[in-house]
CSV table of C-alpha atoms in Angstrom, one decimal:
chain,number,residue,atom,x,y,z
D,1,UNK,CA,113.8,-68.1,163.7
D,2,UNK,CA,111.6,-65.6,165.5
D,3,UNK,CA,111.4,-66.1,169.3
D,4,UNK,CA,108.2,-65.5,171.3
D,5,UNK,CA,107.7,-61.9,172.1
D,6,UNK,CA,110.1,-60.7,169.4
D,7,UNK,CA,108.8,-58.1,166.9
D,8,UNK,CA,107.6,-59.6,163.6
D,9,UNK,CA,110.1,-59.8,160.9
D,10,UNK,CA,109.8,-57.1,158.2
D,11,UNK,CA,110.3,-58.0,154.6
D,12,UNK,CA,110.4,-55.3,151.9
D,13,UNK,CA,109.8,-56.2,148.3
D,14,UNK,CA,111.0,-53.7,145.8
D,15,UNK,CA,109.0,-54.1,142.5
D,16,UNK,CA,105.7,-55.9,141.7
D,17,UNK,CA,106.8,-57.5,138.4
D,18,UNK,CA,107.0,-61.2,138.1
D,19,UNK,CA,109.8,-61.6,140.6
D,20,UNK,CA,108.3,-59.3,143.3
D,21,UNK,CA,104.8,-60.8,142.8
D,22,UNK,CA,105.9,-64.4,143.2
D,23,UNK,CA,108.2,-63.6,146.1
D,24,UNK,CA,105.5,-61.8,148.0
D,25,UNK,CA,103.0,-64.6,147.3
D,26,UNK,CA,105.4,-67.2,148.6
D,27,UNK,CA,105.5,-65.2,151.9
D,28,UNK,CA,101.7,-65.2,152.4
D,29,UNK,CA,101.9,-67.7,155.3
D,30,UNK,CA,105.2,-66.6,156.7
D,31,UNK,CA,105.5,-65.1,160.2
D,32,UNK,CA,106.4,-61.7,158.8
D,33,UNK,CA,105.0,-58.4,157.7
D,34,UNK,CA,105.6,-57.9,154.0
D,35,UNK,CA,105.7,-54.5,152.3
D,36,UNK,CA,105.6,-54.3,148.5
D,37,UNK,CA,106.8,-51.0,147.0
D,38,UNK,CA,106.1,-50.4,143.3
D,39,UNK,CA,106.4,-47.3,141.1
D,40,UNK,CA,103.0,-47.8,139.5
D,41,UNK,CA,99.7,-49.1,141.0
D,42,UNK,CA,99.7,-52.1,138.7
D,43,UNK,CA,101.5,-55.3,137.8
D,44,UNK,CA,102.1,-55.6,134.1
D,45,UNK,CA,102.0,-59.0,132.2
D,46,UNK,CA,104.9,-57.9,130.0
D,47,UNK,CA,104.8,-60.8,127.5
D,48,UNK,CA,101.5,-59.4,126.1
D,49,UNK,CA,102.2,-55.7,126.3
D,50,UNK,CA,102.9,-55.6,122.5
D,51,UNK,CA,99.2,-56.5,122.0
D,52,UNK,CA,98.2,-53.3,123.8
D,53,UNK,CA,100.5,-51.4,121.4
D,54,UNK,CA,98.8,-53.0,118.4
D,55,UNK,CA,95.2,-52.7,119.6
D,56,UNK,CA,94.4,-56.3,120.4
D,57,UNK,CA,94.1,-56.0,124.2
D,58,UNK,CA,93.2,-53.1,126.4
D,59,UNK,CA,95.6,-51.9,129.2
D,60,UNK,CA,93.4,-53.4,131.8
D,61,UNK,CA,93.7,-56.8,130.4
D,62,UNK,CA,97.5,-56.9,130.9
D,63,UNK,CA,97.7,-54.7,134.0
D,64,UNK,CA,96.3,-55.9,137.3
D,65,UNK,CA,96.2,-53.5,140.3
D,66,UNK,CA,98.9,-54.5,142.8
D,67,UNK,CA,96.5,-54.1,145.7
D,68,UNK,CA,94.0,-56.5,144.1
D,69,UNK,CA,96.8,-59.1,143.8
D,70,UNK,CA,97.4,-59.0,147.5
D,71,UNK,CA,93.9,-58.1,148.8
D,72,UNK,CA,93.5,-61.5,150.6
D,73,UNK,CA,97.1,-61.6,151.9
D,74,UNK,CA,96.6,-60.1,155.3
D,75,UNK,CA,100.3,-59.9,156.2
D,76,UNK,CA,101.1,-57.8,153.1
D,77,UNK,CA,100.8,-54.0,152.5
D,78,UNK,CA,101.3,-52.1,149.2
D,79,UNK,CA,103.0,-48.7,148.9
D,80,UNK,CA,103.2,-46.6,145.8
D,81,UNK,CA,106.6,-45.1,145.0
D,82,UNK,CA,109.9,-45.5,143.2
D,83,UNK,CA,112.7,-46.8,145.4
D,84,UNK,CA,115.7,-44.6,144.8
D,85,UNK,CA,118.2,-45.7,147.5
D,86,UNK,CA,119.2,-48.5,149.9
D,87,UNK,CA,120.9,-48.0,153.2
D,88,UNK,CA,122.4,-51.4,153.9
D,89,UNK,CA,123.9,-50.4,157.2
D,90,UNK,CA,120.7,-49.0,158.7
D,91,UNK,CA,118.5,-51.4,156.7
D,92,UNK,CA,116.1,-48.9,155.2
D,93,UNK,CA,115.0,-48.1,151.6
D,94,UNK,CA,114.2,-44.6,150.4
D,95,UNK,CA,111.3,-44.2,148.0
D,96,UNK,CA,109.7,-41.3,146.2
D,97,UNK,CA,105.9,-41.1,146.0
D,98,UNK,CA,103.9,-39.2,143.3
D,99,UNK,CA,104.5,-35.5,143.7
D,100,UNK,CA,108.1,-36.0,144.8
D,101,UNK,CA,107.3,-36.9,148.4
D,102,UNK,CA,110.2,-39.1,149.8
D,103,UNK,CA,109.7,-41.7,152.5
D,104,UNK,CA,111.7,-44.4,154.1
D,105,UNK,CA,110.7,-48.0,155.0
D,106,UNK,CA,112.8,-50.2,157.4
D,107,UNK,CA,113.5,-53.8,156.6
D,108,UNK,CA,114.9,-56.9,158.2
D,109,UNK,CA,115.0,-58.7,154.8
D,110,UNK,CA,115.1,-57.0,151.5
D,111,UNK,CA,114.1,-58.4,148.1
D,112,UNK,CA,115.0,-56.2,145.1
D,113,UNK,CA,113.0,-57.1,142.0
D,114,UNK,CA,113.0,-53.7,140.3
D,115,UNK,CA,113.6,-55.0,136.8
D,116,UNK,CA,115.7,-53.4,134.1
D,117,UNK,CA,115.5,-50.5,131.6
D,118,UNK,CA,116.0,-50.4,127.9
D,119,UNK,CA,119.6,-50.2,126.7
D,120,UNK,CA,120.6,-47.9,123.9
D,121,UNK,CA,124.2,-49.1,124.0
D,122,UNK,CA,125.5,-45.7,125.0
D,123,UNK,CA,123.3,-43.7,122.6
D,124,UNK,CA,120.6,-42.6,125.1
D,125,UNK,CA,119.6,-39.7,122.8
D,126,UNK,CA,117.9,-42.3,120.6
D,127,UNK,CA,115.3,-42.8,123.3
D,128,UNK,CA,113.6,-39.5,122.4
D,129,UNK,CA,112.8,-40.8,118.9
D,130,UNK,CA,112.7,-44.6,119.3
D,131,UNK,CA,110.9,-45.4,122.6
D,132,UNK,CA,111.0,-48.8,124.2
D,133,UNK,CA,108.1,-51.0,125.0
D,134,UNK,CA,108.4,-51.7,128.7
D,135,UNK,CA,105.3,-50.1,130.3
D,136,UNK,CA,101.6,-49.4,129.8
D,137,UNK,CA,102.5,-45.8,129.0
D,138,UNK,CA,104.9,-47.0,126.3
D,139,UNK,CA,102.3,-49.3,124.8
D,140,UNK,CA,99.5,-46.7,124.7
D,141,UNK,CA,101.8,-44.1,123.2
D,142,UNK,CA,103.1,-46.5,120.6
D,143,UNK,CA,99.5,-47.5,119.6
D,144,UNK,CA,98.6,-43.9,119.1
D,145,UNK,CA,101.7,-43.4,116.9
D,146,UNK,CA,101.0,-46.4,114.7
D,147,UNK,CA,97.4,-45.5,114.1
D,148,UNK,CA,98.1,-41.8,113.7
D,149,UNK,CA,100.8,-42.6,111.1
D,150,UNK,CA,98.1,-44.0,108.8
D,151,UNK,CA,95.8,-41.0,109.4
D,152,UNK,CA,98.7,-38.5,108.5
D,153,UNK,CA,99.5,-40.5,105.4
D,154,UNK,CA,95.9,-40.1,104.3
D,155,UNK,CA,96.4,-36.4,104.5
D,156,UNK,CA,99.8,-36.2,103.0
D,157,UNK,CA,100.1,-34.9,99.4
D,158,UNK,CA,103.8,-35.5,98.9
D,159,UNK,CA,104.5,-39.1,97.9
D,160,UNK,CA,107.9,-39.2,99.7
D,161,UNK,CA,106.3,-38.0,102.9
D,162,UNK,CA,103.5,-40.5,102.5
D,163,UNK,CA,106.0,-43.3,102.1
D,164,UNK,CA,107.9,-42.1,105.3
D,165,UNK,CA,104.6,-42.1,107.3
D,166,UNK,CA,103.8,-45.6,106.2
D,167,UNK,CA,107.3,-47.0,107.1
D,168,UNK,CA,107.7,-48.6,110.6
D,169,UNK,CA,111.2,-49.4,111.9
D,170,UNK,CA,111.7,-51.9,114.7
D,171,UNK,CA,115.2,-52.2,116.2
D,172,UNK,CA,115.8,-55.5,117.8
D,173,UNK,CA,114.6,-58.9,116.5
D,174,UNK,CA,114.0,-60.7,119.8
D,175,UNK,CA,110.5,-61.9,120.7
D,176,UNK,CA,109.2,-58.4,121.3
D,177,UNK,CA,110.5,-57.1,118.0
D,178,UNK,CA,109.2,-60.1,116.0
D,179,UNK,CA,105.8,-60.1,117.7
D,180,UNK,CA,105.4,-56.3,117.1
D,181,UNK,CA,106.5,-56.5,113.5
D,182,UNK,CA,104.0,-59.3,112.8
D,183,UNK,CA,101.1,-57.4,114.4
D,184,UNK,CA,101.8,-54.2,112.6
D,185,UNK,CA,101.8,-56.1,109.3
D,186,UNK,CA,98.5,-57.6,110.2
D,187,UNK,CA,97.0,-54.2,111.0
D,188,UNK,CA,98.2,-53.0,107.6
D,189,UNK,CA,97.1,-56.1,105.6
D,190,UNK,CA,94.0,-57.3,107.5
D,191,UNK,CA,92.5,-54.5,109.7
D,192,UNK,CA,92.8,-51.3,107.8
D,193,UNK,CA,92.3,-52.0,104.1
D,194,UNK,CA,89.0,-50.6,102.8
D,195,UNK,CA,88.9,-47.8,105.4
D,196,UNK,CA,91.0,-45.2,103.6
D,197,UNK,CA,90.4,-43.5,100.3
D,198,UNK,CA,93.7,-41.9,99.4
D,199,UNK,CA,96.2,-44.6,100.6
D,200,UNK,CA,96.5,-48.3,100.5
D,201,UNK,CA,97.5,-49.4,104.1
D,202,UNK,CA,98.8,-52.7,102.7
D,203,UNK,CA,101.7,-50.6,101.1
D,204,UNK,CA,103.1,-50.1,104.6
D,205,UNK,CA,106.7,-51.0,104.9
D,206,UNK,CA,107.7,-52.7,108.2
D,207,UNK,CA,111.5,-53.0,108.7
D,208,UNK,CA,112.9,-55.3,111.4
D,209,UNK,CA,116.6,-54.5,112.2
D,210,UNK,CA,119.1,-56.5,114.2
D,211,UNK,CA,122.9,-56.7,114.5
D,212,UNK,CA,122.7,-60.5,115.0
D,213,UNK,CA,122.9,-62.9,112.1
D,214,UNK,CA,119.3,-64.0,112.5
D,215,UNK,CA,116.1,-63.1,114.2
D,216,UNK,CA,115.2,-64.7,117.5
D,217,UNK,CA,118.8,-65.6,118.3
D,218,UNK,CA,117.8,-67.3,121.6
D,219,UNK,CA,115.8,-69.9,119.6
D,220,UNK,CA,117.0,-72.8,117.6
D,221,UNK,CA,118.1,-71.9,114.1
D,222,UNK,CA,115.2,-73.8,112.5
D,223,UNK,CA,112.7,-71.9,114.6
D,224,UNK,CA,114.3,-68.6,113.7
D,225,UNK,CA,114.2,-69.5,110.0
D,226,UNK,CA,110.5,-70.5,110.3
D,227,UNK,CA,109.6,-67.2,112.0
D,228,UNK,CA,111.6,-65.2,109.3
D,229,UNK,CA,109.8,-67.0,106.5
D,230,UNK,CA,106.4,-66.2,108.0
D,231,UNK,CA,107.3,-62.5,108.5
D,232,UNK,CA,108.5,-62.2,104.9
D,233,UNK,CA,105.2,-63.7,103.7
D,234,UNK,CA,103.5,-60.9,105.7
D,235,UNK,CA,105.7,-58.3,103.9
D,236,UNK,CA,108.1,-57.6,106.7
D,237,UNK,CA,111.6,-56.5,105.6
D,238,UNK,CA,114.2,-58.3,107.7
D,239,UNK,CA,117.6,-56.6,108.0
D,240,UNK,CA,120.0,-58.8,110.1
D,241,UNK,CA,123.8,-58.1,110.5
D,242,UNK,CA,122.7,-54.5,110.5
D,243,UNK,CA,123.6,-51.9,113.1
D,244,UNK,CA,121.7,-48.7,113.7
D,245,UNK,CA,124.1,-45.8,113.9
D,246,UNK,CA,121.7,-42.9,114.3
D,247,UNK,CA,118.1,-42.1,115.1
D,248,UNK,CA,116.3,-38.8,114.8
D,249,UNK,CA,112.8,-37.4,114.3
D,250,UNK,CA,112.6,-38.3,110.6
D,251,UNK,CA,114.2,-41.7,110.5
D,252,UNK,CA,117.1,-44.1,111.3
D,253,UNK,CA,120.5,-44.5,109.8
D,254,UNK,CA,122.2,-47.9,109.6
D,255,UNK,CA,125.8,-48.9,109.0
D,256,UNK,CA,127.0,-47.9,105.5
D,257,UNK,CA,125.1,-44.6,105.8
D,258,UNK,CA,121.8,-46.0,104.5
D,259,UNK,CA,118.9,-43.8,105.6
D,260,UNK,CA,115.4,-45.3,106.4
D,261,UNK,CA,112.9,-42.5,106.5
D,262,UNK,CA,110.2,-43.2,109.0
D,263,UNK,CA,108.0,-41.6,111.6
D,264,UNK,CA,107.4,-44.6,113.9
D,265,UNK,CA,110.5,-46.1,115.4
D,266,UNK,CA,110.6,-48.7,118.2
D,267,UNK,CA,113.6,-49.9,120.2
D,268,UNK,CA,113.6,-53.4,121.6
D,269,UNK,CA,117.3,-54.2,121.5
D,270,UNK,CA,119.1,-54.9,124.8
D,271,UNK,CA,118.4,-54.1,128.4
D,272,UNK,CA,120.4,-52.5,131.2
D,273,UNK,CA,120.1,-52.1,134.9
D,274,UNK,CA,118.4,-49.0,136.2
D,275,UNK,CA,120.0,-46.5,138.7
D,276,UNK,CA,118.8,-48.5,141.7
D,277,UNK,CA,121.3,-51.3,140.9
D,278,UNK,CA,124.1,-48.8,141.0
D,279,UNK,CA,122.9,-47.5,144.4
D,280,UNK,CA,122.6,-51.1,145.7
D,281,UNK,CA,126.1,-52.0,144.5
D,282,UNK,CA,127.6,-48.9,146.1
D,283,UNK,CA,125.8,-49.6,149.4
D,284,UNK,CA,126.8,-53.2,149.6
D,285,UNK,CA,130.1,-53.4,147.6
D,286,UNK,CA,128.5,-55.9,145.2
D,287,UNK,CA,130.0,-56.5,141.8
D,288,UNK,CA,128.0,-55.8,138.6
D,289,UNK,CA,128.2,-57.3,135.1
D,290,UNK,CA,128.5,-55.3,131.9
D,291,UNK,CA,124.8,-54.4,131.9
D,292,UNK,CA,125.0,-53.1,135.5
D,293,UNK,CA,123.1,-56.1,137.0
D,294,UNK,CA,124.0,-57.3,140.5
D,295,UNK,CA,126.2,-60.4,140.7
D,296,UNK,CA,124.5,-62.7,143.4
D,297,UNK,CA,125.3,-65.8,145.3
D,298,UNK,CA,123.7,-69.2,144.3
D,299,UNK,CA,121.0,-68.5,146.9
D,300,UNK,CA,120.3,-65.1,145.1
D,301,UNK,CA,121.7,-63.1,148.1
D,302,UNK,CA,124.1,-60.2,147.7
D,303,UNK,CA,127.6,-61.3,148.7
D,304,UNK,CA,128.2,-60.4,152.3
D,305,UNK,CA,124.6,-59.5,152.8
D,306,UNK,CA,122.4,-62.6,153.5
D,307,UNK,CA,119.5,-60.3,154.3
D,308,UNK,CA,119.4,-58.8,150.8
D,309,UNK,CA,118.1,-60.8,147.8
D,310,UNK,CA,118.1,-59.8,144.1
D,311,UNK,CA,115.7,-61.6,141.7
D,312,UNK,CA,114.6,-61.3,138.1
D,313,UNK,CA,116.2,-59.2,135.4
D,314,UNK,CA,118.3,-57.2,137.9
D,315,UNK,CA,120.3,-60.3,139.1
D,316,UNK,CA,123.4,-61.7,137.3
D,317,UNK,CA,123.9,-65.4,137.9
D,318,UNK,CA,125.2,-68.2,135.6
D,319,UNK,CA,124.4,-66.2,132.4
D,320,UNK,CA,120.7,-66.7,133.0
D,321,UNK,CA,118.5,-64.9,130.5
D,322,UNK,CA,116.3,-62.0,131.4
D,323,UNK,CA,113.0,-63.8,130.8
D,324,UNK,CA,109.8,-64.0,132.8
D,325,UNK,CA,110.4,-67.6,133.9
D,326,UNK,CA,113.7,-66.7,135.6
D,327,UNK,CA,111.9,-64.0,137.5
D,328,UNK,CA,108.9,-66.2,138.4
D,329,UNK,CA,111.1,-69.1,139.6
D,330,UNK,CA,113.6,-66.8,141.4
D,331,UNK,CA,110.9,-64.9,143.2
D,332,UNK,CA,109.2,-68.1,144.4
D,333,UNK,CA,112.5,-69.6,145.5
D,334,UNK,CA,113.4,-66.5,147.6
D,335,UNK,CA,110.0,-66.3,149.2
D,336,UNK,CA,110.2,-70.0,150.3
D,337,UNK,CA,113.8,-69.6,151.5
D,338,UNK,CA,112.9,-66.7,153.7
D,339,UNK,CA,109.9,-68.6,155.1
D,340,UNK,CA,112.2,-71.5,156.0
D,341,UNK,CA,114.6,-69.2,157.7
D,342,UNK,CA,111.9,-67.6,159.8
D,343,UNK,CA,110.5,-71.0,160.9
D,344,UNK,CA,113.9,-72.4,161.8
D,345,UNK,CA,114.1,-74.9,158.9
D,346,UNK,CA,117.3,-75.6,156.8
D,347,UNK,CA,117.8,-73.2,154.0
D,348,UNK,CA,117.7,-75.9,151.3
D,349,UNK,CA,119.4,-76.1,148.0
D,350,UNK,CA,120.8,-73.2,145.9
D,351,UNK,CA,118.6,-71.7,143.2
D,352,UNK,CA,118.2,-73.9,140.1
D,353,UNK,CA,116.5,-72.5,137.0
D,354,UNK,CA,114.3,-75.0,135.2
D,355,UNK,CA,114.4,-73.9,131.5
D,356,UNK,CA,110.9,-74.6,130.1
D,357,UNK,CA,111.9,-73.3,126.7
D,358,UNK,CA,111.1,-70.3,124.5
D,359,UNK,CA,108.0,-69.3,122.7
D,360,UNK,CA,107.1,-66.4,120.5
D,361,UNK,CA,104.1,-65.6,118.3
D,362,UNK,CA,104.8,-64.3,114.8
D,363,UNK,CA,101.2,-63.6,113.6
D,364,UNK,CA,97.7,-64.9,114.0
D,365,UNK,CA,97.8,-68.8,114.0
D,366,UNK,CA,101.6,-68.8,113.7
D,367,UNK,CA,104.2,-69.1,116.5
D,368,UNK,CA,107.5,-70.8,117.2
D,369,UNK,CA,108.2,-72.8,120.3
D,370,UNK,CA,111.4,-74.5,121.5
D,371,UNK,CA,110.5,-76.8,124.4
D,372,UNK,CA,113.4,-78.9,125.7
D,373,UNK,CA,114.1,-80.7,122.4
D,374,UNK,CA,110.5,-80.3,121.0
D,375,UNK,CA,110.1,-77.7,118.3
D,376,UNK,CA,106.7,-76.5,117.2
D,377,UNK,CA,105.9,-74.0,114.5
D,378,UNK,CA,102.8,-72.6,112.8
D,379,UNK,CA,99.4,-73.4,114.2
D,380,UNK,CA,100.6,-76.0,116.7
D,381,UNK,CA,103.1,-73.4,118.2
D,382,UNK,CA,100.4,-70.8,118.2
D,383,UNK,CA,97.9,-72.9,120.1
D,384,UNK,CA,100.6,-73.7,122.7
D,385,UNK,CA,101.4,-70.0,122.9
D,386,UNK,CA,97.7,-69.2,123.5
D,387,UNK,CA,97.3,-71.8,126.2
D,388,UNK,CA,100.5,-70.8,128.1
D,389,UNK,CA,99.8,-67.1,128.1
D,390,UNK,CA,96.1,-67.5,129.0
D,391,UNK,CA,97.1,-69.8,131.9
D,392,UNK,CA,99.6,-67.2,133.3
D,393,UNK,CA,97.1,-64.3,133.1
D,394,UNK,CA,95.4,-63.4,136.4
D,395,UNK,CA,92.3,-65.4,137.0
D,396,UNK,CA,88.9,-63.9,136.4
D,397,UNK,CA,88.1,-60.9,134.2
D,398,UNK,CA,91.6,-60.7,132.5
D,399,UNK,CA,91.3,-64.3,131.2
D,400,UNK,CA,87.6,-64.0,130.0
D,401,UNK,CA,88.0,-60.6,128.3
D,402,UNK,CA,91.3,-61.5,126.7
D,403,UNK,CA,89.7,-64.6,125.0
D,404,UNK,CA,86.9,-62.3,123.6
D,405,UNK,CA,89.5,-59.8,122.3
D,406,UNK,CA,91.7,-62.6,120.8
D,407,UNK,CA,88.6,-64.0,119.0
D,408,UNK,CA,87.8,-60.6,117.5
D,409,UNK,CA,91.4,-59.9,116.4
D,410,UNK,CA,92.4,-63.4,115.2
D,411,UNK,CA,89.2,-65.0,113.9
D,412,UNK,CA,88.0,-61.7,112.5
D,413,UNK,CA,89.7,-58.6,111.3
D,414,UNK,CA,89.0,-56.0,113.9
D,415,UNK,CA,91.2,-54.5,116.5
D,416,UNK,CA,89.1,-53.8,119.6
D,417,UNK,CA,91.4,-51.0,120.9
D,418,UNK,CA,91.9,-48.4,118.2
D,419,UNK,CA,90.8,-45.2,120.0
D,420,UNK,CA,93.4,-42.4,119.9
D,421,UNK,CA,92.7,-39.3,122.0
D,422,UNK,CA,93.4,-35.8,120.6
D,423,UNK,CA,96.2,-35.4,123.2
D,424,UNK,CA,97.9,-38.6,122.1
D,425,UNK,CA,97.6,-37.7,118.4
D,426,UNK,CA,99.0,-34.2,119.1
D,427,UNK,CA,95.9,-32.5,118.1
D,428,UNK,CA,94.9,-29.2,119.7
D,429,UNK,CA,91.5,-27.6,119.6
D,430,UNK,CA,91.5,-24.7,117.1
D,431,UNK,CA,91.8,-21.2,118.7
D,432,UNK,CA,88.5,-19.3,118.2
D,433,UNK,CA,88.5,-16.0,116.3
D,434,UNK,CA,88.3,-13.0,118.7
D,435,UNK,CA,84.7,-11.8,119.1
D,436,UNK,CA,83.9,-8.1,119.5
D,437,UNK,CA,81.7,-6.8,122.4
D,438,UNK,CA,79.0,-5.9,119.9
D,439,UNK,CA,79.0,-9.4,118.4
D,440,UNK,CA,79.0,-11.0,121.8
D,441,UNK,CA,76.3,-9.0,123.4
D,442,UNK,CA,76.3,-8.4,127.2
D,443,UNK,CA,79.7,-9.1,128.8
D,444,UNK,CA,80.2,-12.4,130.4
D,445,UNK,CA,81.7,-12.3,133.9
D,446,UNK,CA,85.3,-13.3,134.0
D,447,UNK,CA,85.5,-16.7,135.7
D,448,UNK,CA,87.4,-17.0,139.0
D,449,UNK,CA,90.8,-18.5,138.6
D,450,UNK,CA,91.3,-22.0,139.8
D,451,UNK,CA,93.9,-22.3,142.5
D,452,UNK,CA,96.7,-24.9,142.6
D,453,UNK,CA,95.0,-26.5,145.6
D,454,UNK,CA,91.7,-26.8,143.7
D,455,UNK,CA,93.3,-28.2,140.6
D,456,UNK,CA,95.7,-30.5,142.4
D,457,UNK,CA,99.5,-30.4,142.2
D,458,UNK,CA,101.1,-30.6,138.8
D,459,UNK,CA,102.7,-33.9,137.9
D,460,UNK,CA,106.4,-33.4,138.0
D,461,UNK,CA,108.7,-34.7,135.2
D,462,UNK,CA,109.8,-38.1,136.4
D,463,UNK,CA,113.5,-38.0,137.4
D,464,UNK,CA,115.6,-40.2,139.7
D,465,UNK,CA,116.0,-37.9,142.7
D,466,UNK,CA,119.0,-37.8,145.0
D,467,UNK,CA,118.4,-39.8,148.2
D,468,UNK,CA,117.3,-37.5,151.0
D,469,UNK,CA,118.9,-37.6,154.4
D,470,UNK,CA,117.3,-39.3,157.4
D,471,UNK,CA,116.4,-35.9,158.9
D,472,UNK,CA,114.5,-34.9,155.7
D,473,UNK,CA,112.6,-38.2,155.1
D,474,UNK,CA,109.7,-39.5,157.1
D,475,UNK,CA,110.1,-43.2,158.0
D,476,UNK,CA,107.1,-45.5,157.8
D,477,UNK,CA,107.0,-48.0,160.6
């Protein structure tokens, strides 16, 4: 409890995903100064990010500025940067801002909600050819690849190359893989037919690959079977009990040596903790699980460090799944627990996760839902999916515009977001032929070069920098 005259308690929240967002919101009336540090300027509604990749929603409809989320929360500030290290002894975190500028932020209580990265199961080289779908950048890049594949197939003269361009391989048959496969199939069968003259988009081959014995393994077997049947009706080729052994620029290889030639490959199988988890474990002596996630106490604190909490995908407790509801409930629990501590009230009960069930959409008007003994499929499941996701979207413009986009995509055939820039498509403006002085007429003055200061600093390749020393790093008070 804070005594009169004592400095206000400082709470640092690392990450503005579901866990960080709900933890910080629960602290809005706490007698504390809250600092939210996030690597991007927006919070992503990840369950709908596949709809950005398939042209249903725009990035702005699933991404909300972090500052907008906390605009009315007067005890909260937002800082942009990737947290790269934690000093548990001196209670500071080190972050790196755009441009590589490091800074430090002191804390009294730390909430780590940094999320996880995609796991390639030791084959990190696959990432260059089969990107994941975790961020807005990933979604926009994938959208451009999907749409550009059809454009390149229209130009191809070799039937084998045309077939490769019209083949889409998705590795991982969890909710993201299933939803993505269904939407690519709908693009091929509903949106694009009639727009091309040399190809039939409906001939596209969508291959969904998973090492498990069925798709959606976290769902009831009946729900998995219903989703599989619907995908097959859409023309999706389901390959279960199948392991990917190699990925390169021209396709994927599965066990047995079978080669699937494809330009567009997506990886949605498995997650692993990012480098921050290893830094935190080293700083606190905490144990990690096989995925590198931090093993926490029942109150979500790091063992031996009651001032450090880990929530969401980065925590390991009772084999809880890495789903949004675990992050939402864990973040809210930690925020309320800290508030009770600061006001001198009892800590309360350990964290208890209330499993609300699983839900995944398969295609328009078709979804599967397992809700504590109740199983819904088809249109009933889809209507439930629509209501749940609409309710969790931020209020205001996101909800209104998403309904309009869903109506256009699901009631009609259009995809509101199909623009692909020349840079995304890999198109460069043609180099002009040299012109002689006589052809050009009077010489044109050579323009003055633009300095680096005028143009702004170049954006560095994102890396996980080594933590700087205290003498090198400015500390934000």
